[in-house]
mmCIF file of C-alpha atoms in Angstrom:
data_model
loop_
_atom_site.group_PDB
_atom_site.id
_atom_site.type_symbol
_atom_site.label_atom_id
_atom_site.label_comp_id
_atom_site.label_asym_id
_atom_site.label_seq_id
_atom_site.Cartn_x
_atom_site.Cartn_y
_atom_site.Cartn_z
ATOM 1 C CA MET A 1 0.000 0.000 0.000
ATOM 2 C CA ALA A 2 1.337 3.447 -0.887
ATOM 3 C CA ARG A 3 2.216 6.042 1.717
ATOM 4 C CA LYS A 4 -0.176 8.879 2.420
ATOM 5 C CA GLN A 5 0.717 11.990 0.434
ATOM 6 C CA LYS A 6 2.100 15.111 2.087
ATOM 7 C CA LEU A 7 1.402 18.628 0.940
ATOM 8 C CA LEU A 8 4.111 20.082 -1.272
ATOM 9 C CA SER A 9 4.655 22.923 1.210
ATOM 10 C CA LYS A 10 5.277 20.371 4.000
ATOM 11 C CA SER A 11 7.499 18.060 1.960
ATOM 12 C CA THR A 12 11.212 18.074 2.758
ATOM 13 C CA ALA A 13 12.244 15.625 0.071
ATOM 14 C CA ASN A 14 14.581 16.729 -2.703
ATOM 15 C CA LEU A 15 12.094 16.775 -5.561
ATOM 16 C CA THR A 16 12.897 17.662 -9.139
ATOM 17 C CA VAL A 17 11.033 20.551 -10.730
ATOM 18 C CA LEU A 18 8.964 18.035 -12.657
ATOM 19 C CA GLN A 19 8.046 16.157 -9.463
ATOM 20 C CA GLN A 20 7.175 19.430 -7.722
ATOM 21 C CA GLU A 21 4.915 20.461 -10.590
ATOM 22 C CA ALA A 22 3.188 17.064 -10.573
ATOM 23 C CA LYS A 23 2.640 17.247 -6.819
ATOM 24 C CA PHE A 24 1.319 20.823 -7.082
ATOM 25 C CA LYS A 25 -1.097 19.781 -9.826
ATOM 26 C CA ALA A 26 -2.308 16.813 -7.749
ATOM 27 C CA GLU A 27 -2.889 19.095 -4.746
ATOM 28 C CA PHE A 28 -4.786 21.578 -6.912
ATOM 29 C CA LEU A 29 -7.018 18.871 -8.322
ATOM 30 C CA ALA A 30 -7.605 17.396 -4.862
ATOM 31 C CA ALA A 31 -8.570 20.748 -3.378
ATOM 32 C CA ASP A 32 -9.904 23.060 -6.046
ATOM 33 C CA GLY A 33 -10.164 21.311 -9.368
ATOM 34 C CA LEU A 34 -13.049 19.011 -8.469
ATOM 35 C CA PRO A 35 -16.727 19.675 -7.728
ATOM 36 C CA GLU A 36 -17.457 20.686 -4.143
ATOM 37 C CA LEU A 37 -19.135 18.398 -1.685
ATOM 38 C CA GLN A 38 -22.918 18.275 -1.906
ATOM 39 C CA LYS A 39 -24.302 20.601 0.791
ATOM 40 C CA THR A 40 -27.578 18.757 1.369
ATOM 41 C CA PRO A 41 -27.603 15.230 2.764
ATOM 42 C CA PRO A 42 -28.602 12.438 0.388
ATOM 43 C CA ASN A 43 -32.204 11.214 0.688
ATOM 44 C CA HIS A 44 -31.194 7.708 1.747
ATOM 45 C CA LEU A 45 -29.624 8.993 4.977
ATOM 46 C CA LYS A 46 -32.067 9.072 7.881
ATOM 47 C CA GLY A 47 -32.162 10.452 11.417
ATOM 48 C CA ALA A 48 -28.797 10.879 13.121
ATOM 49 C CA ALA A 49 -26.900 10.037 9.907
ATOM 50 C CA LYS A 50 -28.586 12.936 8.094
ATOM 51 C CA GLN A 51 -27.899 15.313 11.011
ATOM 52 C CA GLU A 52 -24.237 14.270 11.077
ATOM 53 C CA TYR A 53 -23.896 14.911 7.345
ATOM 54 C CA LYS A 54 -25.297 18.433 7.806
ATOM 55 C CA ARG A 55 -22.945 19.077 10.743
ATOM 56 C CA ILE A 56 -19.873 17.921 8.840
ATOM 57 C CA VAL A 57 -20.691 19.811 5.643
ATOM 58 C CA GLN A 58 -20.929 23.026 7.680
ATOM 59 C CA SER A 59 -17.668 22.285 9.489
ATOM 60 C CA VAL A 60 -15.347 21.022 6.736
ATOM 61 C CA GLY A 61 -13.781 24.435 6.281
ATOM 62 C CA LYS A 62 -10.510 24.132 4.390
ATOM 63 C CA LEU A 63 -10.389 20.351 4.341
ATOM 64 C CA PRO A 64 -9.979 19.119 0.776
ATOM 65 C CA LEU A 65 -13.215 17.078 0.838
ATOM 66 C CA ARG A 66 -14.882 17.061 -2.546
ATOM 67 C CA ASN A 67 -17.783 15.326 -4.231
ATOM 68 C CA LEU A 68 -15.533 12.315 -4.935
ATOM 69 C CA ASP A 69 -15.311 11.782 -1.166
ATOM 70 C CA ARG A 70 -19.083 11.722 -0.748
ATOM 71 C CA ALA A 71 -19.407 7.929 -0.615
ATOM 72 C CA GLU A 72 -16.849 7.734 2.181
ATOM 73 C CA LEU A 73 -18.574 10.592 4.026
ATOM 74 C CA GLU A 74 -21.972 8.923 3.610
ATOM 75 C CA ASN A 75 -20.473 5.702 4.939
ATOM 76 C CA TYR A 76 -19.138 7.581 7.968
ATOM 77 C CA CYS A 77 -22.544 9.181 8.585
ATOM 78 C CA THR A 78 -24.315 5.833 8.236
ATOM 79 C CA TRP A 79 -22.020 4.251 10.822
ATOM 80 C CA TYR A 80 -22.576 7.268 13.082
ATOM 81 C CA GLY A 81 -26.348 6.759 12.806
ATOM 82 C CA ILE A 82 -25.913 3.069 13.676
ATOM 83 C CA TYR A 83 -23.724 4.044 16.634
ATOM 84 C CA LYS A 84 -26.381 6.441 17.960
ATOM 85 C CA GLN A 85 -29.155 3.867 17.497
ATOM 86 C CA ILE A 86 -27.202 1.126 19.290
ATOM 87 C CA SER A 87 -26.322 3.522 22.118
ATOM 88 C CA LEU A 88 -30.015 4.215 22.702
ATOM 89 C CA GLU A 89 -30.901 0.516 22.515
ATOM 90 C CA LEU A 90 -28.104 -0.311 24.943
ATOM 91 C CA SER A 91 -29.514 1.974 27.633
ATOM 92 C CA GLU A 92 -32.955 0.362 27.237
ATOM 93 C CA SER A 93 -31.894 -3.293 26.885
ATOM 94 C CA ASP A 94 -31.846 -5.992 29.491
ATOM 95 C CA LYS A 95 -28.722 -7.803 30.593
ATOM 96 C CA ASP A 96 -29.116 -10.639 28.059
ATOM 97 C CA GLY A 97 -29.087 -8.374 24.989
ATOM 98 C CA ARG A 98 -26.207 -6.162 26.080
ATOM 99 C CA ASP A 99 -23.350 -8.392 24.884
ATOM 100 C CA LYS A 100 -24.603 -8.389 21.295
ATOM 101 C CA LEU A 101 -25.216 -4.633 21.378
ATOM 102 C CA ILE A 102 -21.778 -3.956 22.843
ATOM 103 C CA SER A 103 -20.194 -6.003 20.057
ATOM 104 C CA GLN A 104 -22.153 -4.011 17.447
ATOM 105 C CA LEU A 105 -21.243 -0.751 19.173
ATOM 106 C CA ASP A 106 -17.563 -1.702 19.099
ATOM 107 C CA LYS A 107 -17.747 -2.448 15.358
ATOM 108 C CA ALA A 108 -19.491 0.871 14.692
ATOM 109 C CA THR A 109 -16.922 2.755 16.776
ATOM 110 C CA LYS A 110 -13.997 1.197 14.899
ATOM 111 C CA SER A 111 -15.599 1.992 11.553
ATOM 112 C CA ILE A 112 -16.256 5.596 12.584
ATOM 113 C CA LYS A 113 -12.674 6.078 13.780
ATOM 114 C CA GLY A 114 -11.187 4.685 10.574
ATOM 115 C CA LEU A 115 -13.397 6.727 8.269
ATOM 116 C CA ALA A 116 -12.999 9.894 10.347
ATOM 117 C CA SER A 117 -9.234 9.546 10.118
ATOM 118 C CA ASP A 118 -9.345 9.050 6.341
ATOM 119 C CA LEU A 119 -11.579 12.097 5.914
ATOM 120 C CA GLY A 120 -9.500 14.335 8.208
ATOM 121 C CA LEU A 121 -12.336 14.618 10.723
ATOM 122 C CA ASN A 122 -10.267 14.101 13.846
ATOM 123 C CA VAL A 123 -7.532 16.239 15.317
ATOM 124 C CA ASN A 124 -4.774 13.646 14.835
ATOM 125 C CA SER A 125 -5.405 13.245 11.121
ATOM 126 C CA ARG A 126 -5.559 17.028 10.592
ATOM 127 C CA MET A 127 -2.324 17.504 12.516
ATOM 128 C CA GLN A 128 -0.622 14.715 10.555
ATOM 129 C CA MET A 129 -1.552 16.466 7.310
ATOM 130 C CA ASN A 130 0.214 19.611 8.486
ATOM 131 C CA MET A 131 3.221 18.248 10.367
ATOM 132 C CA PRO A 132 6.578 18.962 8.749
ATOM 133 C CA LYS A 133 8.860 15.988 8.319
ATOM 134 C CA THR A 134 11.575 15.818 10.962
ATOM 135 C CA ASP A 135 15.124 14.542 10.609
ATOM 136 C CA GLU A 136 14.156 11.504 12.702
ATOM 137 C CA ASP A 137 11.768 10.366 9.957
ATOM 138 C CA LYS A 138 14.454 10.404 7.272
ATOM 139 C CA PRO A 139 16.192 7.101 6.581
ATOM 140 C CA LYS A 140 19.807 7.177 7.663
ATOM 141 C CA SER A 141 22.763 5.645 5.893
ATOM 142 C CA ILE A 142 24.738 2.925 7.586
ATOM 143 C CA LYS A 143 27.659 5.319 7.913
ATOM 144 C CA GLY A 144 25.368 7.897 9.534
ATOM 145 C CA VAL A 145 24.051 5.379 12.055
ATOM 146 C CA PHE A 146 27.333 3.711 13.007
ATOM 147 C CA GLY A 147 29.841 6.462 12.244
#
């Protein structure tokens, strides 16, 4: 699997002019060259999933989410709706049904965390996008390691 891309402004690699231009073009297309994200939630989303979509669309700000990311965002919102539904059922269930609900809640939570990270919806993923590469991240030569 390929590494996640860094912004050209945050890259410390020695790129050729051609590589820099290609990276700049890719960033432009990812941020401004594609249709914007649909502002209204899709009709198939219901309840908490629809509310979450509306909340996120208002809050995306400068994140490079575009219409191409809509399926992943809808998936995130669907899992969020499932999470909310299971949470309500959990508080109303008896002891026998709790184990199954807790297992479902765990699955929903893991799905939400993964999708939120991919979409840049949590603080760690937004910080990772903007962190400059440090010298510790660079591979060292054998001579540099052992002297």
